[in-house]
mmCIF file of C-alpha atoms in Angstrom:
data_model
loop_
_atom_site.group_PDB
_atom_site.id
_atom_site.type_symbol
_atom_site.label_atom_id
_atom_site.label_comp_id
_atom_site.label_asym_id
_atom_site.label_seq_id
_atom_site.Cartn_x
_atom_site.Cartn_y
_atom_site.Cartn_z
ATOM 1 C CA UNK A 1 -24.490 -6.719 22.030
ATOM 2 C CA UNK A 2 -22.563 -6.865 25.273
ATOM 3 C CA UNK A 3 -22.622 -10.779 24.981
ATOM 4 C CA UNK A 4 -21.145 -11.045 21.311
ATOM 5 C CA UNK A 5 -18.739 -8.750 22.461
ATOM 6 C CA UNK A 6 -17.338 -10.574 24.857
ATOM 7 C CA UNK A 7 -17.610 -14.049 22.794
ATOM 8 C CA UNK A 8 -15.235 -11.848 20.386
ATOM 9 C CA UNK A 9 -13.076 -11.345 22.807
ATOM 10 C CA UNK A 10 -12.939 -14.184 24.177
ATOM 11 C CA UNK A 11 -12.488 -15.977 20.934
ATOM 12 C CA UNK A 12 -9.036 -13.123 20.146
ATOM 13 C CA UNK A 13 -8.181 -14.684 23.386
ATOM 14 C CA UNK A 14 -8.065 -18.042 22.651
ATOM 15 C CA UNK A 15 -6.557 -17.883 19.367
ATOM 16 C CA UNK A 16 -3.729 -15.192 20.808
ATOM 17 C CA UNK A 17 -2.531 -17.899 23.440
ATOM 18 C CA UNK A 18 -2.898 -20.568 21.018
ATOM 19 C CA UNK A 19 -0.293 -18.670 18.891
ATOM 20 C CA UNK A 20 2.067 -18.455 21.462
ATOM 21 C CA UNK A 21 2.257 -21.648 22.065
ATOM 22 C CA UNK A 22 2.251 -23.367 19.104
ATOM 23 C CA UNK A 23 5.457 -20.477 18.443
ATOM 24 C CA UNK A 24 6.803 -21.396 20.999
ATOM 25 C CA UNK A 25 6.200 -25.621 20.968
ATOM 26 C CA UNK A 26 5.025 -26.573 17.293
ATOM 27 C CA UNK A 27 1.700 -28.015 16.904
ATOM 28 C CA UNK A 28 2.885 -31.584 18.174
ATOM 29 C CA UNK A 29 3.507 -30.464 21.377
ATOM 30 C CA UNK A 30 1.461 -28.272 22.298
ATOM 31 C CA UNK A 31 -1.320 -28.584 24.820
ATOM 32 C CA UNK A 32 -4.541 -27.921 25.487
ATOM 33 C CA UNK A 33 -4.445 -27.097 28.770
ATOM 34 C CA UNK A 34 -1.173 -24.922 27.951
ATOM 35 C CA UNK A 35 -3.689 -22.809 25.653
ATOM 36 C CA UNK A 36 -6.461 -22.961 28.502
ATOM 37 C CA UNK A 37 -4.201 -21.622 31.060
ATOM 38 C CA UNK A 38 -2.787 -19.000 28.852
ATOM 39 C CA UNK A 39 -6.188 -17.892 28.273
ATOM 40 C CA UNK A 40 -7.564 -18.124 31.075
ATOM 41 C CA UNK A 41 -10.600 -19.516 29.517
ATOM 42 C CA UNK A 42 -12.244 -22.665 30.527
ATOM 43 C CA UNK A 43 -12.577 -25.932 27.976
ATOM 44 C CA UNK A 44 -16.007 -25.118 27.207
ATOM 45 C CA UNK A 45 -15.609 -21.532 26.181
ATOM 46 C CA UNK A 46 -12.734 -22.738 23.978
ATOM 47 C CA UNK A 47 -14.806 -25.689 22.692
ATOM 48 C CA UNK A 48 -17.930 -23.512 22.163
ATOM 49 C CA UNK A 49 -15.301 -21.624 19.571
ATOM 50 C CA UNK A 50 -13.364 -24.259 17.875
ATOM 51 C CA UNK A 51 -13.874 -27.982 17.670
ATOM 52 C CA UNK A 52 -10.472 -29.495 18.445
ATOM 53 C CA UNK A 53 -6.611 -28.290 18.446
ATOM 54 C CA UNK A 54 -6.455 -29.027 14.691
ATOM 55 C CA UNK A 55 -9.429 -26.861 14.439
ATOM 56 C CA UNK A 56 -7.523 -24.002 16.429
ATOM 57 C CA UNK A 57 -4.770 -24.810 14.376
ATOM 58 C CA UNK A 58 -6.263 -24.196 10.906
ATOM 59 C CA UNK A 59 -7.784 -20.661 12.454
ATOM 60 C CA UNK A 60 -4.302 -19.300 13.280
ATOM 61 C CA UNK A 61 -2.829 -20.606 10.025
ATOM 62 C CA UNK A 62 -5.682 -18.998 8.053
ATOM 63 C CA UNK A 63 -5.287 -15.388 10.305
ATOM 64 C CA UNK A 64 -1.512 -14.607 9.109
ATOM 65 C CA UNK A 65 -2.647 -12.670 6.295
ATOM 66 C CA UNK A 66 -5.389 -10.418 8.263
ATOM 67 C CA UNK A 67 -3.224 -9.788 10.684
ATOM 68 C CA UNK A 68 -0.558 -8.141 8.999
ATOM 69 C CA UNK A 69 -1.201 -4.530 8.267
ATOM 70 C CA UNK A 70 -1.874 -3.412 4.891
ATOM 71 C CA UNK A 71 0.938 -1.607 2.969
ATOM 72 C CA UNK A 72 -0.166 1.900 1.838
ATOM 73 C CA UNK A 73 -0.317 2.563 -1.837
ATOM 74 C CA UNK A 74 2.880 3.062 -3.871
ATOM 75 C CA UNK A 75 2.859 5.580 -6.923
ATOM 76 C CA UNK A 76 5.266 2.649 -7.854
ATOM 77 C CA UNK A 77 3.649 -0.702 -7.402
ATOM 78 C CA UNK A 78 7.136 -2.710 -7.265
ATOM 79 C CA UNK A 79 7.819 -0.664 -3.733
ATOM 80 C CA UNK A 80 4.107 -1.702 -2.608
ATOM 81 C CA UNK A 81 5.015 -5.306 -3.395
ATOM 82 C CA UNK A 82 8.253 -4.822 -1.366
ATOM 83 C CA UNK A 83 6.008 -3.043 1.085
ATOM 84 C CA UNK A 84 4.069 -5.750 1.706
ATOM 85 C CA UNK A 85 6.835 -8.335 2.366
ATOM 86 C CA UNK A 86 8.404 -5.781 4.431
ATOM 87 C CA UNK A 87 5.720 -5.249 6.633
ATOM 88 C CA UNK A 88 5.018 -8.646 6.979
ATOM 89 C CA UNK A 89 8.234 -9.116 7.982
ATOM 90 C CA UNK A 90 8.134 -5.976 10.585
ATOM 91 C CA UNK A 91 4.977 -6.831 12.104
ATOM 92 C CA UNK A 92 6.845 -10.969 12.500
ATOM 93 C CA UNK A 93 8.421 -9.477 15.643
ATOM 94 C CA UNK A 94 5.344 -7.519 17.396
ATOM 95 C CA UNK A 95 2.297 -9.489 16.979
ATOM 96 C CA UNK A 96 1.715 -13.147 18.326
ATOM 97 C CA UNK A 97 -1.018 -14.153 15.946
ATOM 98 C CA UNK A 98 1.374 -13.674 12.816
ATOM 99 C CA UNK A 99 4.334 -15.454 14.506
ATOM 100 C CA UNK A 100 2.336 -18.705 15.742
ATOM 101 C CA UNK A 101 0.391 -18.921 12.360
ATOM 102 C CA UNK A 102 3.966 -18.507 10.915
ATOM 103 C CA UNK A 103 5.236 -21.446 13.095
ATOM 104 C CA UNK A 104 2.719 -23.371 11.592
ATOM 105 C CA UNK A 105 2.807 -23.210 8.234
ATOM 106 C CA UNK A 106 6.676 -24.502 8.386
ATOM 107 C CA UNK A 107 5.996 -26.822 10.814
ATOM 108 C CA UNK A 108 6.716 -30.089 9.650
ATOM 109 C CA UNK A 109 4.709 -31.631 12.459
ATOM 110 C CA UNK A 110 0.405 -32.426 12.342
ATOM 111 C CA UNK A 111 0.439 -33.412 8.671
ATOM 112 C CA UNK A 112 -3.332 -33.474 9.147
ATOM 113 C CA UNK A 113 -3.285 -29.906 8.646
ATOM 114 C CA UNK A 114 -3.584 -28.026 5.395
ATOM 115 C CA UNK A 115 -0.803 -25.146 5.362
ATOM 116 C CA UNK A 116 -1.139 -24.415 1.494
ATOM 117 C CA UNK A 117 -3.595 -21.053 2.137
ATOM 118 C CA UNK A 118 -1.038 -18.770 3.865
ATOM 119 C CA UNK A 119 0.854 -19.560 0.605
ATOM 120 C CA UNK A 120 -2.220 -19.102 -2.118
ATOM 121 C CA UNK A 121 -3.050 -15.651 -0.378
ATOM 122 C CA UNK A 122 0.635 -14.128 -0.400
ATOM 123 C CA UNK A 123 1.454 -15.341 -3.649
ATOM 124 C CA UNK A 124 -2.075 -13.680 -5.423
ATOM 125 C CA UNK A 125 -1.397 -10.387 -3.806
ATOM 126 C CA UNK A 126 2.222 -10.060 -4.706
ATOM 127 C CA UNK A 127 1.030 -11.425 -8.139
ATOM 128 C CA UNK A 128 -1.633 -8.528 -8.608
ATOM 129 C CA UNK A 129 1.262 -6.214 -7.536
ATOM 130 C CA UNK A 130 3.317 -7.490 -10.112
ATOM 131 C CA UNK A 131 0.578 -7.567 -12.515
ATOM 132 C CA UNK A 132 0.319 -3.848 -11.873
ATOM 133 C CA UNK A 133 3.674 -3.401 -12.245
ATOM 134 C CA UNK A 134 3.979 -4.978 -15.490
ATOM 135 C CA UNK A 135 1.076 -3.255 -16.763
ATOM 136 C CA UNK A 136 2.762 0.187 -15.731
ATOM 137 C CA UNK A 137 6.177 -0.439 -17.341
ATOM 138 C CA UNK A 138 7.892 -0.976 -14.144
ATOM 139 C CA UNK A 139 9.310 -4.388 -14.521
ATOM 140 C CA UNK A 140 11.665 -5.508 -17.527
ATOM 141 C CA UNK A 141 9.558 -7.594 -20.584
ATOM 142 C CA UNK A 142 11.115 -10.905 -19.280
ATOM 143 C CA UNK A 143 9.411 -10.940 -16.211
ATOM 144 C CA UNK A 144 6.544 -12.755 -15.287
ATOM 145 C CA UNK A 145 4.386 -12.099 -12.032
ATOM 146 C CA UNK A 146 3.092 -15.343 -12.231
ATOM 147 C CA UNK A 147 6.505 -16.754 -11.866
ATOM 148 C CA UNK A 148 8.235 -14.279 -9.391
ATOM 149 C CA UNK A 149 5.237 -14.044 -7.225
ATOM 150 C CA UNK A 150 5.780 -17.612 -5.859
ATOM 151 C CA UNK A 151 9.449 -17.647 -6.001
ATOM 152 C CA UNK A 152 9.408 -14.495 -3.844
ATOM 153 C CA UNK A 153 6.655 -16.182 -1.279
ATOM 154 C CA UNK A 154 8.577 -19.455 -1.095
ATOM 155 C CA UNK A 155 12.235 -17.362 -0.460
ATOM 156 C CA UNK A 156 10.354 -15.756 2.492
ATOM 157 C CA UNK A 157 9.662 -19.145 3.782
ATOM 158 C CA UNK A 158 12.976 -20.387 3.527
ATOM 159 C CA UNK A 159 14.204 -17.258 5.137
ATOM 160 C CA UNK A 160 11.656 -17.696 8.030
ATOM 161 C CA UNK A 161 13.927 -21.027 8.486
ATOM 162 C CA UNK A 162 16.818 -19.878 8.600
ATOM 163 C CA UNK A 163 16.900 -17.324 10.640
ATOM 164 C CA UNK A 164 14.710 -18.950 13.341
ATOM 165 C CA UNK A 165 17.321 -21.732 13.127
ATOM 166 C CA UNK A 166 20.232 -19.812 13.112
ATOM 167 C CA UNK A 167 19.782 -17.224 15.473
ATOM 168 C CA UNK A 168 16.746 -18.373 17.800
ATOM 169 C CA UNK A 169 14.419 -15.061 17.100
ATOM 170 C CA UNK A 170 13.110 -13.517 14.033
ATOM 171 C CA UNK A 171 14.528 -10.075 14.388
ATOM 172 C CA UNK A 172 17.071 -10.274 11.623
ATOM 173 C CA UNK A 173 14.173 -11.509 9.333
ATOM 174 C CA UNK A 174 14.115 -7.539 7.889
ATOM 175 C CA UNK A 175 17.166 -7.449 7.528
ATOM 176 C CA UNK A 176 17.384 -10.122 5.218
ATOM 177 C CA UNK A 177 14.224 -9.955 3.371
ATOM 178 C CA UNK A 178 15.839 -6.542 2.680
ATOM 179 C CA UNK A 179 19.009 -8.267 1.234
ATOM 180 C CA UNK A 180 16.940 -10.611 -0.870
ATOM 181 C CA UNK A 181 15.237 -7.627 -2.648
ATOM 182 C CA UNK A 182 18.187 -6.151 -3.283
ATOM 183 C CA UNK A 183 19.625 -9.013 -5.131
ATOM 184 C CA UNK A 184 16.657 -10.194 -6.791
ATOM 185 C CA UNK A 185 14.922 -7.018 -8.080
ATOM 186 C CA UNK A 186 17.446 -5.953 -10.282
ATOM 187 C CA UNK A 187 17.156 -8.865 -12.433
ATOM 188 C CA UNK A 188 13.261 -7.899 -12.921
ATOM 189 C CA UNK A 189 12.594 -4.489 -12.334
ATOM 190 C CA UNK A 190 13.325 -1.760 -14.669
ATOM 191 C CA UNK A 191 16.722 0.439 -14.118
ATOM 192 C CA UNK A 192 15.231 3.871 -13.672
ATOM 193 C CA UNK A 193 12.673 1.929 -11.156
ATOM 194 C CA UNK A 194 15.110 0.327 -9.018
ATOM 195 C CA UNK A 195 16.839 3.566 -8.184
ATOM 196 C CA UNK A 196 13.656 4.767 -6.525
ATOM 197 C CA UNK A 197 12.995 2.037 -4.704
ATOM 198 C CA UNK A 198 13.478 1.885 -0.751
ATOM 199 C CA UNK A 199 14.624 -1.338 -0.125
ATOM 200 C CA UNK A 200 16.613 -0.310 3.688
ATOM 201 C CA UNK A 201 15.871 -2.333 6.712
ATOM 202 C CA UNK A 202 12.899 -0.574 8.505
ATOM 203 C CA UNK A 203 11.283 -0.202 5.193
ATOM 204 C CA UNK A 204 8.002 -2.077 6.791
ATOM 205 C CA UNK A 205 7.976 0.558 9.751
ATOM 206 C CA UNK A 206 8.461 3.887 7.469
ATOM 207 C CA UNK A 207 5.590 2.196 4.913
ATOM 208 C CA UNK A 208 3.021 2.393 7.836
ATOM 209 C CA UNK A 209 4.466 5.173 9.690
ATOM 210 C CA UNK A 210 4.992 4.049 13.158
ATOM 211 C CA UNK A 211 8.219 4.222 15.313
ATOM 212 C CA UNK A 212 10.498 1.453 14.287
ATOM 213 C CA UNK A 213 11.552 0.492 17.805
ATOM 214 C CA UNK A 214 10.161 -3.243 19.005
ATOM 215 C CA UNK A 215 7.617 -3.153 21.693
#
């Protein structure tokens, strides 16, 4: 037990360094030995875990969604959808993992890797979300999950960026995924709905009630 204990660890290791590098130097440039020495792991502990750097690669794209916290329930299901992008976009500043597999999925570079999970996964839970809105009379007979799921997902994205362009950090990234629900909801989501609806900055640190200063 002791032994696959530490092979988990070790493992968390690996991928946590790989994610801050390939944050902080896209999968093109990023090294090997960079990851190593982060580590502090030797190559055949990291090769007895994955098979190459594209192999590393894929398992941080494919941990962004486990790593974010899940969003409480919601007597309203629209504020658990915004919950969820809130959180997301909360926990974008605190935990490595998220942020490298993040990196990744924009990345333009390694187009031997396939980025399209990160993308599936969001877009079916905010579609269930929606779905349960819908079925609950919370969003306006127009709207279709199918089709705001996706556009939501793929405004995150573009967000992402932006502000990593713009500014050089991610800590605005709640701030504006905060403006984008404001201006989008509205056009979806029943009146008497919306007026319930926390949609501040901070939202994803009140949903899981923890301290909203950065670590």
């Amino acid at each position: 037990m002791a032994k696959q204990d530490r092979a988990i660890r070790t493992r968390q290791a690996i991928l946590e360094a790989a994610a801050a590098v390939f944050d902080e130097r896209g999968y093109e440039a990023a090294k090997l030995s960079d990851i190593l020495e982060l580590a502090q792991v030797t190559k055949g502990a990291l090769y007895f875990h994955f098979d190459s750097k594209e192999d590393l690669a894929h398992a941080v794209i494919d941990a962004q969604v486990s790593v974010v916290p899940t969003a409480p329930p919601q007597i309203s299901k629209v504020q658990e959808f915004v919950d969820v992008g809130m959180v997301f976009a909360h926990q974008l500043t605190r935990d490595r993992v998220l942020r490298g597999s993040v990196r990744l999925t924009l990345d333009q570079g390694g187009h031997e890797l396939n980025r399209s999970g990160p993308y599936r996964e969001w877009t079916e839970i905010g579609r269930r979300l929606l779905d349960a809105a819908k079925e609950a009379g919370e969003l306006l007979p127009h709207a279709d999950p199918a089709e705001v799921a996706p556009l939501f997902v793929g405004a995150y994205a573009g967000l992402n960026l932006m502000t990593h362009a713009l500014e050089g950090d991610r800590m605005s990234m709640e701030r504006w995924a905060s403006t984008l629900y404001q201006h989008l909801l509205p056009s979806i989501v029943v009146p008497a709905v919306l007026t319930m609806l926390d949609l501040e900055p901070g939202r994803g640190a009140r949903a899981l009630g923890v301290s909203d200063g950065v670590s």
